[in-house]
Amino acid sequence: MKRIFDLLLTFSAAIVLALPLALVALAVLLTSPGPVLYWSDRVGRHNKLFKMPKFRSMRVGTPVVATHLLANPKTHLTIIGSFLRKSSLDELPQLWSILVGNMSLVGPRPALFNQIDLIALRTKSGVHELLPGLVGWAQVNGRDEMLIPDKVNLDIIYLQHQSLLMDIKIIGLTLIKVLQKDGVSH
């Protein structure tokens, strides 16, 4: 049921967002040298690595670490990078990852391959059994400013209470957060 829900909503979103996707791609192309998409190595279900696409918001050559670990993240952003992140437009190419089955619409956000502490906590708690999501319970309850153990605790709550109704609630709360630009620090 969840996979059918993912596919129906993702196909619908891809159609509705086709023009904005094209415009963002063009904006990235015209405002900074380098590829339009950044393919990030992420940890998926059962801790398997997969390539997750995002519109590139950082300059080519930026160290491959979580943004909060950079000494001064703003110096690495492209001209439109901050806008893409605050509006969450940089996340839209992840619809592809949902279509191919590497991600779900709702689930724990996929960890970077080098976020060893996050991966270990998720594995210990069983959260690694879930498909990672475009949106998640932890993100609607804090997003960038949360500590990793707190995020994992919210991921555990999602694991224990996941349902279609909870997914719909998370999607709705995400839309509100995105429109309010709430919880984004970079």
Coordinates of N, CA and C in Angstrom, one line a residue:
M1 N 0.8 -1.2 0.0 CA 0.0 0.0 0.0 C 0.9 1.3 0.0
K2 N 1.9 1.3 0.8 CA 2.8 2.4 0.9 C 3.5 2.7 -0.4
R3 N 3.9 1.7 -1.1 CA 4.6 1.9 -2.4 C 3.6 2.4 -3.4
I4 N 2.4 2.0 -3.4 CA 1.4 2.5 -4.4 C 1.1 4.0 -4.0
F5 N 1.0 4.3 -2.8 CA 0.8 5.7 -2.3 C 2.0 6.6 -2.8
D6 N 3.2 6.0 -2.6 CA 4.4 6.8 -3.0 C 4.4 7.0 -4.5
L7 N 4.1 6.0 -5.3 CA 4.1 6.1 -6.8 C 3.1 7.1 -7.2
L8 N 1.8 7.0 -6.7 CA 0.8 7.9 -7.2 C 1.1 9.3 -6.8
L9 N 1.5 9.6 -5.6 CA 1.8 11.0 -5.3 C 3.1 11.5 -6.0
T10 N 4.1 10.7 -6.2 CA 5.3 11.1 -6.8 C 5.1 11.4 -8.3
F11 N 4.3 10.5 -9.0 CA 4.0 10.8 -10.4 C 3.2 12.1 -10.5
S12 N 2.2 12.3 -9.7 CA 1.4 13.5 -9.7 C 2.3 14.7 -9.4
A13 N 3.1 14.6 -8.4 CA 4.0 15.8 -8.1 C 5.0 16.1 -9.2
A14 N 5.5 15.0 -9.9 CA 6.4 15.2 -11.0 C 5.7 16.0 -12.2
I15 N 4.5 15.7 -12.4 CA 3.7 16.4 -13.5 C 3.5 17.8 -13.1
V16 N 3.0 18.0 -11.9 CA 2.7 19.4 -11.4 C 4.0 20.2 -11.3
L17 N 5.1 19.6 -10.9 CA 6.3 20.3 -10.7 C 7.3 20.4 -11.9
A18 N 6.8 19.8 -13.0 CA 7.7 19.8 -14.2 C 8.3 21.1 -14.5
L19 N 7.5 22.2 -14.6 CA 8.0 23.5 -15.0 C 8.9 24.1 -13.9
P20 N 8.5 24.0 -12.6 CA 9.4 24.5 -11.6 C 10.7 23.8 -11.6
L21 N 10.7 22.4 -11.8 CA 11.9 21.7 -11.9 C 12.8 22.1 -13.0
A22 N 12.2 22.4 -14.1 CA 13.0 22.9 -15.3 C 13.6 24.3 -15.0
L23 N 12.8 25.1 -14.4 CA 13.3 26.5 -14.1 C 14.4 26.5 -13.0
V24 N 14.3 25.6 -12.0 CA 15.3 25.5 -11.0 C 16.6 25.0 -11.7
A25 N 16.5 24.0 -12.5 CA 17.6 23.4 -13.2 C 18.3 24.5 -14.1
L26 N 17.6 25.3 -14.8 CA 18.1 26.4 -15.6 C 18.8 27.4 -14.7
A27 N 18.2 27.7 -13.6 CA 18.8 28.7 -12.7 C 20.1 28.2 -12.1
V28 N 20.2 27.0 -11.8 CA 21.5 26.4 -11.2 C 22.5 26.4 -12.3
L29 N 22.1 26.1 -13.5 CA 23.0 26.0 -14.7 C 23.6 27.4 -15.0
L30 N 22.7 28.4 -14.9 CA 23.1 29.8 -15.3 C 23.9 30.6 -14.2
T31 N 23.8 30.1 -13.0 CA 24.4 30.9 -11.9 C 25.6 30.4 -11.3
S32 N 26.1 29.2 -11.7 CA 27.3 28.6 -11.1 C 27.9 27.5 -12.1
P33 N 29.2 27.5 -12.2 CA 29.8 26.4 -13.0 C 29.6 25.1 -12.3
G34 N 29.4 24.0 -13.2 CA 29.3 22.7 -12.6 C 28.0 22.1 -13.0
P35 N 27.8 20.8 -12.6 CA 26.6 20.1 -13.0 C 25.3 20.7 -12.3
V36 N 24.2 20.5 -12.8 CA 22.9 20.9 -12.2 C 22.6 20.1 -11.0
L37 N 22.8 18.8 -11.1 CA 22.5 17.9 -10.0 C 23.8 17.5 -9.3
Y38 N 23.6 17.3 -8.0 CA 24.7 16.7 -7.1 C 24.2 15.4 -6.7
W39 N 24.9 14.3 -7.0 CA 24.5 13.0 -6.6 C 25.3 12.6 -5.3
S40 N 24.6 12.6 -4.2 CA 25.1 12.4 -2.9 C 25.1 10.9 -2.5
D41 N 26.2 10.4 -2.0 CA 26.2 9.0 -1.5 C 25.4 9.0 -0.1
R42 N 24.3 8.3 -0.1 CA 23.4 8.2 1.1 C 23.2 6.8 1.5
V43 N 22.9 6.6 2.7 CA 22.6 5.3 3.3 C 21.1 5.0 3.3
G44 N 20.8 3.9 2.6 CA 19.3 3.6 2.5 C 18.9 2.4 3.4
R45 N 17.9 1.8 3.0 CA 17.3 0.7 3.7 C 18.4 -0.4 3.9
H46 N 18.5 -1.0 5.1 CA 19.5 -2.0 5.4 C 20.9 -1.5 5.3
N47 N 21.1 -0.2 5.4 CA 22.4 0.4 5.3 C 23.1 0.3 4.0
K48 N 22.3 0.1 2.9 CA 22.9 0.0 1.6 C 23.0 1.4 1.0
L49 N 24.2 1.6 0.4 CA 24.4 2.9 -0.2 C 23.7 3.1 -1.5
F50 N 23.2 4.3 -1.7 CA 22.6 4.7 -3.0 C 23.0 6.1 -3.3
K51 N 22.8 6.5 -4.6 CA 23.1 7.8 -5.1 C 21.8 8.6 -5.0
M52 N 21.8 9.7 -4.3 CA 20.6 10.5 -4.1 C 20.8 11.9 -4.8
P53 N 19.9 12.2 -5.8 CA 20.1 13.5 -6.5 C 19.5 14.7 -5.7
K54 N 20.2 15.8 -5.8 CA 19.7 17.1 -5.3 C 20.1 18.2 -6.3
F55 N 19.3 19.2 -6.4 CA 19.8 20.4 -7.2 C 21.1 20.9 -6.4
R56 N 22.1 21.2 -7.2 CA 23.4 21.6 -6.5 C 23.2 23.0 -6.0
S57 N 23.4 23.1 -4.7 CA 23.3 24.4 -4.0 C 24.7 24.8 -3.4
M58 N 25.7 24.0 -3.5 CA 27.0 24.3 -3.0 C 28.0 24.4 -4.2
R59 N 29.1 25.1 -4.1 CA 30.1 25.2 -5.1 C 30.8 23.9 -5.3
V60 N 31.2 23.7 -6.6 CA 32.0 22.5 -6.9 C 33.2 22.5 -6.1
G61 N 33.6 21.4 -5.5 CA 34.8 21.3 -4.7 C 34.6 21.4 -3.2
T62 N 33.3 21.6 -2.8 CA 33.0 21.7 -1.3 C 33.2 20.4 -0.7
P63 N 33.8 20.3 0.5 CA 34.1 19.0 1.2 C 32.8 18.3 1.3
V64 N 32.9 16.9 1.2 CA 31.7 16.1 1.3 C 31.5 15.7 2.8
V65 N 30.9 16.6 3.5 CA 30.5 16.4 4.9 C 29.1 17.0 5.1
A66 N 28.5 16.7 6.2 CA 27.2 17.3 6.6 C 27.5 18.8 6.7
T67 N 26.5 19.6 6.2 CA 26.7 21.1 6.1 C 27.1 21.7 7.4
H68 N 26.5 21.2 8.5 CA 26.8 21.8 9.8 C 28.2 21.5 10.3
L69 N 28.9 20.6 9.6 CA 30.3 20.4 10.0 C 31.3 21.3 9.2
L70 N 30.8 22.0 8.3 CA 31.7 23.0 7.5 C 32.0 24.2 8.4
A71 N 33.2 24.7 8.4 CA 33.6 25.9 9.2 C 32.6 27.1 9.0
N72 N 32.4 27.4 7.7 CA 31.5 28.5 7.4 C 30.6 28.1 6.2
P73 N 29.5 27.4 6.4 CA 28.8 26.8 5.3 C 28.3 27.9 4.2
K74 N 28.1 29.1 4.7 CA 27.6 30.1 3.7 C 28.6 30.4 2.6
T75 N 29.9 30.3 2.9 CA 30.9 30.5 1.9 C 30.9 29.5 0.8
H76 N 30.3 28.4 1.0 CA 30.3 27.3 0.1 C 29.0 27.3 -0.8
L77 N 28.1 28.1 -0.4 CA 26.8 28.1 -1.2 C 27.0 28.9 -2.5
T78 N 26.2 28.4 -3.5 CA 26.2 29.1 -4.8 C 25.3 30.4 -4.6
I79 N 25.2 31.2 -5.6 CA 24.4 32.4 -5.5 C 23.0 32.1 -5.1
I80 N 22.4 31.0 -5.7 CA 21.0 30.7 -5.3 C 20.9 29.6 -4.3
G81 N 22.0 29.1 -3.8 CA 22.1 27.9 -2.9 C 21.2 28.1 -1.7
S82 N 21.4 29.3 -1.0 CA 20.6 29.5 0.2 C 19.1 29.5 -0.1
F83 N 18.7 30.1 -1.2 CA 17.3 30.1 -1.6 C 16.8 28.7 -1.8
L84 N 17.6 27.9 -2.6 CA 17.2 26.5 -2.9 C 17.0 25.7 -1.6
R85 N 17.9 25.9 -0.6 CA 17.8 25.2 0.6 C 16.6 25.6 1.5
K86 N 16.5 26.9 1.7 CA 15.4 27.5 2.5 C 14.0 27.1 2.0
S87 N 13.9 27.1 0.6 CA 12.6 26.8 0.0 C 12.5 25.3 -0.2
S88 N 13.5 24.5 0.1 CA 13.6 23.0 -0.1 C 13.5 22.6 -1.6
L89 N 13.7 23.5 -2.5 CA 13.6 23.2 -3.9 C 14.8 22.3 -4.3
D90 N 15.9 22.4 -3.5 CA 17.0 21.5 -3.8 C 16.7 20.0 -3.7
E91 N 15.6 19.7 -2.9 CA 15.2 18.4 -2.6 C 14.4 17.7 -3.7
L92 N 13.8 18.5 -4.6 CA 12.9 18.0 -5.6 C 13.4 16.8 -6.5
P93 N 14.7 16.8 -6.9 CA 15.1 15.7 -7.7 C 15.0 14.3 -7.0
Q94 N 14.8 14.4 -5.7 CA 14.7 13.1 -4.9 C 13.4 12.4 -5.3
L95 N 12.5 13.0 -6.0 CA 11.4 12.3 -6.5 C 11.8 11.1 -7.4
W96 N 13.0 11.3 -8.1 CA 13.5 10.2 -8.9 C 13.9 9.0 -8.0
S97 N 14.5 9.3 -6.8 CA 14.8 8.2 -5.9 C 13.6 7.5 -5.4
I98 N 12.5 8.2 -5.3 CA 11.2 7.5 -4.9 C 10.7 6.6 -6.0
L99 N 10.8 7.1 -7.2 CA 10.3 6.4 -8.4 C 11.0 5.1 -8.5
V100 N 12.4 5.1 -8.3 CA 13.2 3.9 -8.6 C 13.2 3.0 -7.3
G101 N 12.6 3.4 -6.2 CA 12.5 2.6 -5.1 C 13.6 2.7 -4.0
N102 N 14.5 3.7 -4.2 CA 15.5 3.9 -3.1 C 15.0 4.6 -1.9
M103 N 13.9 5.4 -2.1 CA 13.4 6.2 -1.1 C 11.8 6.1 -1.1
S104 N 11.2 6.5 0.0 CA 9.8 6.7 0.1 C 9.5 8.1 0.3
L105 N 8.2 8.5 0.1 CA 7.9 9.9 0.4 C 8.1 10.2 1.8
V106 N 7.8 9.3 2.7 CA 7.9 9.6 4.2 C 8.8 8.5 4.8
G107 N 9.7 8.9 5.6 CA 10.6 8.0 6.3 C 11.7 8.8 6.9
P108 N 12.6 8.2 7.6 CA 13.8 8.9 8.1 C 14.6 9.5 7.0
R109 N 15.1 10.7 7.1 CA 15.9 11.3 6.0 C 17.2 10.4 5.9
P110 N 17.6 10.2 4.6 CA 18.8 9.3 4.4 C 20.0 10.0 4.9
A111 N 20.8 9.2 5.7 CA 22.1 9.7 6.2 C 23.1 9.8 5.1
L112 N 24.0 10.8 5.3 CA 25.3 10.8 4.5 C 26.1 9.5 4.8
F113 N 26.8 9.0 3.9 CA 27.6 7.8 4.1 C 28.6 8.0 5.3
N114 N 29.0 9.2 5.6 CA 30.0 9.4 6.6 C 29.4 9.8 8.0
Q115 N 28.1 9.8 8.1 CA 27.5 10.1 9.4 C 27.4 8.9 10.3
I116 N 28.6 8.4 10.7 CA 28.7 7.1 11.3 C 27.9 7.1 12.6
D117 N 27.8 8.1 13.4 CA 27.1 8.2 14.6 C 25.6 8.0 14.4
L118 N 25.1 8.7 13.4 CA 23.6 8.5 13.0 C 23.3 7.1 12.5
I119 N 24.2 6.6 11.6 CA 24.0 5.3 11.1 C 24.0 4.2 12.2
A120 N 24.9 4.4 13.1 CA 25.0 3.4 14.3 C 23.8 3.4 15.1
L121 N 23.3 4.6 15.5 CA 22.1 4.7 16.3 C 20.9 4.2 15.6
R122 N 20.8 4.5 14.3 CA 19.6 3.9 13.6 C 19.7 2.4 13.5
T123 N 20.9 1.9 13.3 CA 21.0 0.4 13.2 C 20.7 -0.3 14.5
K124 N 21.2 0.3 15.6 CA 20.9 -0.2 16.9 C 19.4 -0.3 17.2
S125 N 18.7 0.7 16.7 CA 17.2 0.9 17.1 C 16.3 0.2 16.0
G126 N 16.9 -0.3 14.9 CA 16.0 -0.9 13.9 C 15.5 0.1 12.9
V127 N 15.8 1.3 13.0 CA 15.3 2.3 12.0 C 15.9 2.1 10.6
H128 N 17.1 1.4 10.5 CA 17.7 1.2 9.2 C 16.9 0.2 8.4
E129 N 15.9 -0.4 9.0 CA 15.0 -1.3 8.2 C 14.0 -0.6 7.3
L130 N 13.8 0.7 7.6 CA 12.9 1.5 6.8 C 13.5 2.1 5.6
L131 N 12.7 2.3 4.5 CA 13.2 3.1 3.4 C 13.3 4.5 3.9
P132 N 14.4 5.2 3.5 CA 14.5 6.6 3.9 C 13.5 7.4 3.1
G133 N 13.2 8.6 3.6 CA 12.1 9.4 3.1 C 12.5 10.8 2.6
L134 N 11.8 11.3 1.7 CA 11.9 12.7 1.3 C 11.6 13.6 2.5
V135 N 10.6 13.2 3.2 CA 10.2 14.0 4.4 C 10.1 13.0 5.6
G136 N 10.2 13.5 6.8 CA 10.1 12.5 7.9 C 9.6 13.2 9.2
W137 N 9.3 12.3 10.2 CA 8.8 12.8 11.5 C 9.8 13.7 12.2
A138 N 11.0 13.3 12.1 CA 12.1 14.1 12.8 C 12.1 15.5 12.2
Q139 N 12.0 15.6 10.8 CA 12.1 16.9 10.1 C 10.9 17.8 10.4
V140 N 9.7 17.3 10.6 CA 8.6 18.2 10.9 C 8.6 18.6 12.4
N141 N 9.5 17.9 13.2 CA 9.7 18.3 14.6 C 11.0 19.0 14.9
G142 N 11.7 19.5 13.9 CA 12.9 20.2 14.2 C 13.8 20.5 13.1
R143 N 14.0 19.6 12.1 CA 14.8 19.8 10.9 C 16.3 20.0 11.3
D144 N 16.9 21.1 10.8 CA 18.4 21.2 10.9 C 18.9 21.4 12.4
E145 N 18.1 22.0 13.2 CA 18.7 22.3 14.6 C 18.7 21.2 15.6
M146 N 18.2 20.0 15.2 CA 18.1 18.9 16.2 C 19.4 18.2 16.4
L147 N 19.7 17.7 17.6 CA 20.8 16.8 17.8 C 20.5 15.4 17.2
I148 N 21.6 14.7 16.8 CA 21.4 13.4 16.2 C 20.6 12.4 17.1
P149 N 20.9 12.3 18.4 CA 20.1 11.3 19.2 C 18.6 11.7 19.2
D150 N 18.3 13.0 19.2 CA 16.9 13.4 19.2 C 16.2 13.1 17.9
K151 N 16.9 13.2 16.8 CA 16.4 12.8 15.5 C 16.1 11.3 15.5
V152 N 17.0 10.6 16.0 CA 16.9 9.1 16.0 C 15.7 8.7 16.9
N153 N 15.5 9.4 18.0 CA 14.3 9.1 18.8 C 13.0 9.3 18.1
L154 N 13.0 10.4 17.3 CA 11.8 10.7 16.5 C 11.6 9.7 15.4
D155 N 12.8 9.2 14.8 CA 12.7 8.2 13.8 C 12.1 6.9 14.4
I156 N 12.5 6.6 15.6 CA 12.0 5.4 16.3 C 10.5 5.5 16.5
I157 N 10.0 6.7 16.9 CA 8.6 6.9 17.0 C 7.9 6.6 15.7
Y158 N 8.5 7.1 14.6 CA 7.9 6.8 13.3 C 7.9 5.3 13.0
L159 N 9.0 4.7 13.3 CA 9.1 3.2 13.1 C 8.0 2.5 13.8
Q160 N 7.7 2.9 15.0 CA 6.7 2.2 15.9 C 5.3 2.5 15.5
H161 N 5.0 3.7 14.9 CA 3.7 4.1 14.7 C 3.4 4.4 13.2
Q162 N 4.2 3.9 12.3 CA 4.0 4.2 10.9 C 2.7 3.7 10.4
S163 N 2.0 4.6 9.6 CA 0.7 4.2 9.0 C 0.5 5.2 7.8
L164 N -0.5 4.9 7.0 CA -0.8 5.8 5.9 C -1.3 7.1 6.5
L165 N -2.1 7.1 7.5 CA -2.6 8.3 8.2 C -1.4 9.2 8.7
M166 N -0.4 8.5 9.3 CA 0.7 9.3 9.9 C 1.5 9.9 8.7
D167 N 1.7 9.1 7.6 CA 2.4 9.6 6.4 C 1.7 10.9 5.9
I168 N 0.4 10.8 5.8 CA -0.4 12.0 5.3 C -0.2 13.2 6.3
K169 N -0.2 12.9 7.5 CA 0.0 14.0 8.5 C 1.4 14.6 8.4
I170 N 2.4 13.8 8.2 CA 3.8 14.3 8.0 C 3.9 15.1 6.7
I171 N 3.3 14.6 5.7 CA 3.3 15.4 4.4 C 2.7 16.8 4.6
G172 N 1.5 16.8 5.2 CA 0.8 18.1 5.5 C 1.7 19.0 6.4
L173 N 2.3 18.5 7.4 CA 3.1 19.3 8.3 C 4.4 19.8 7.6
T174 N 4.9 19.0 6.7 CA 6.0 19.4 5.9 C 5.7 20.5 5.0
L175 N 4.6 20.5 4.3 CA 4.2 21.6 3.4 C 4.1 22.9 4.2
I176 N 3.5 22.8 5.4 CA 3.4 24.0 6.3 C 4.8 24.5 6.6
K177 N 5.7 23.6 7.1 CA 7.1 24.0 7.4 C 7.8 24.6 6.3
V178 N 7.7 24.0 5.1 CA 8.4 24.5 3.9 C 7.9 25.9 3.5
L179 N 6.6 26.1 3.6 CA 6.0 27.4 3.3 C 6.4 28.5 4.3
Q180 N 6.6 28.1 5.5 CA 7.1 29.0 6.6 C 8.6 29.1 6.6
K181 N 9.3 28.3 5.8 CA 10.8 28.2 5.8 C 11.3 28.0 7.3
D182 N 10.6 27.1 8.0 CA 10.8 26.9 9.4 C 11.9 25.8 9.6
G183 N 12.9 26.0 10.4 CA 13.8 25.0 10.8 C 15.0 24.8 9.9
V184 N 15.2 25.7 8.9 CA 16.3 25.6 8.0 C 17.4 26.6 8.4
S185 N 18.6 26.2 8.7 CA 19.6 27.1 9.1 C 20.6 27.5 8.0
H186 N 20.6 26.8 6.9 CA 21.6 27.2 5.8 C 20.8 27.4 4.5

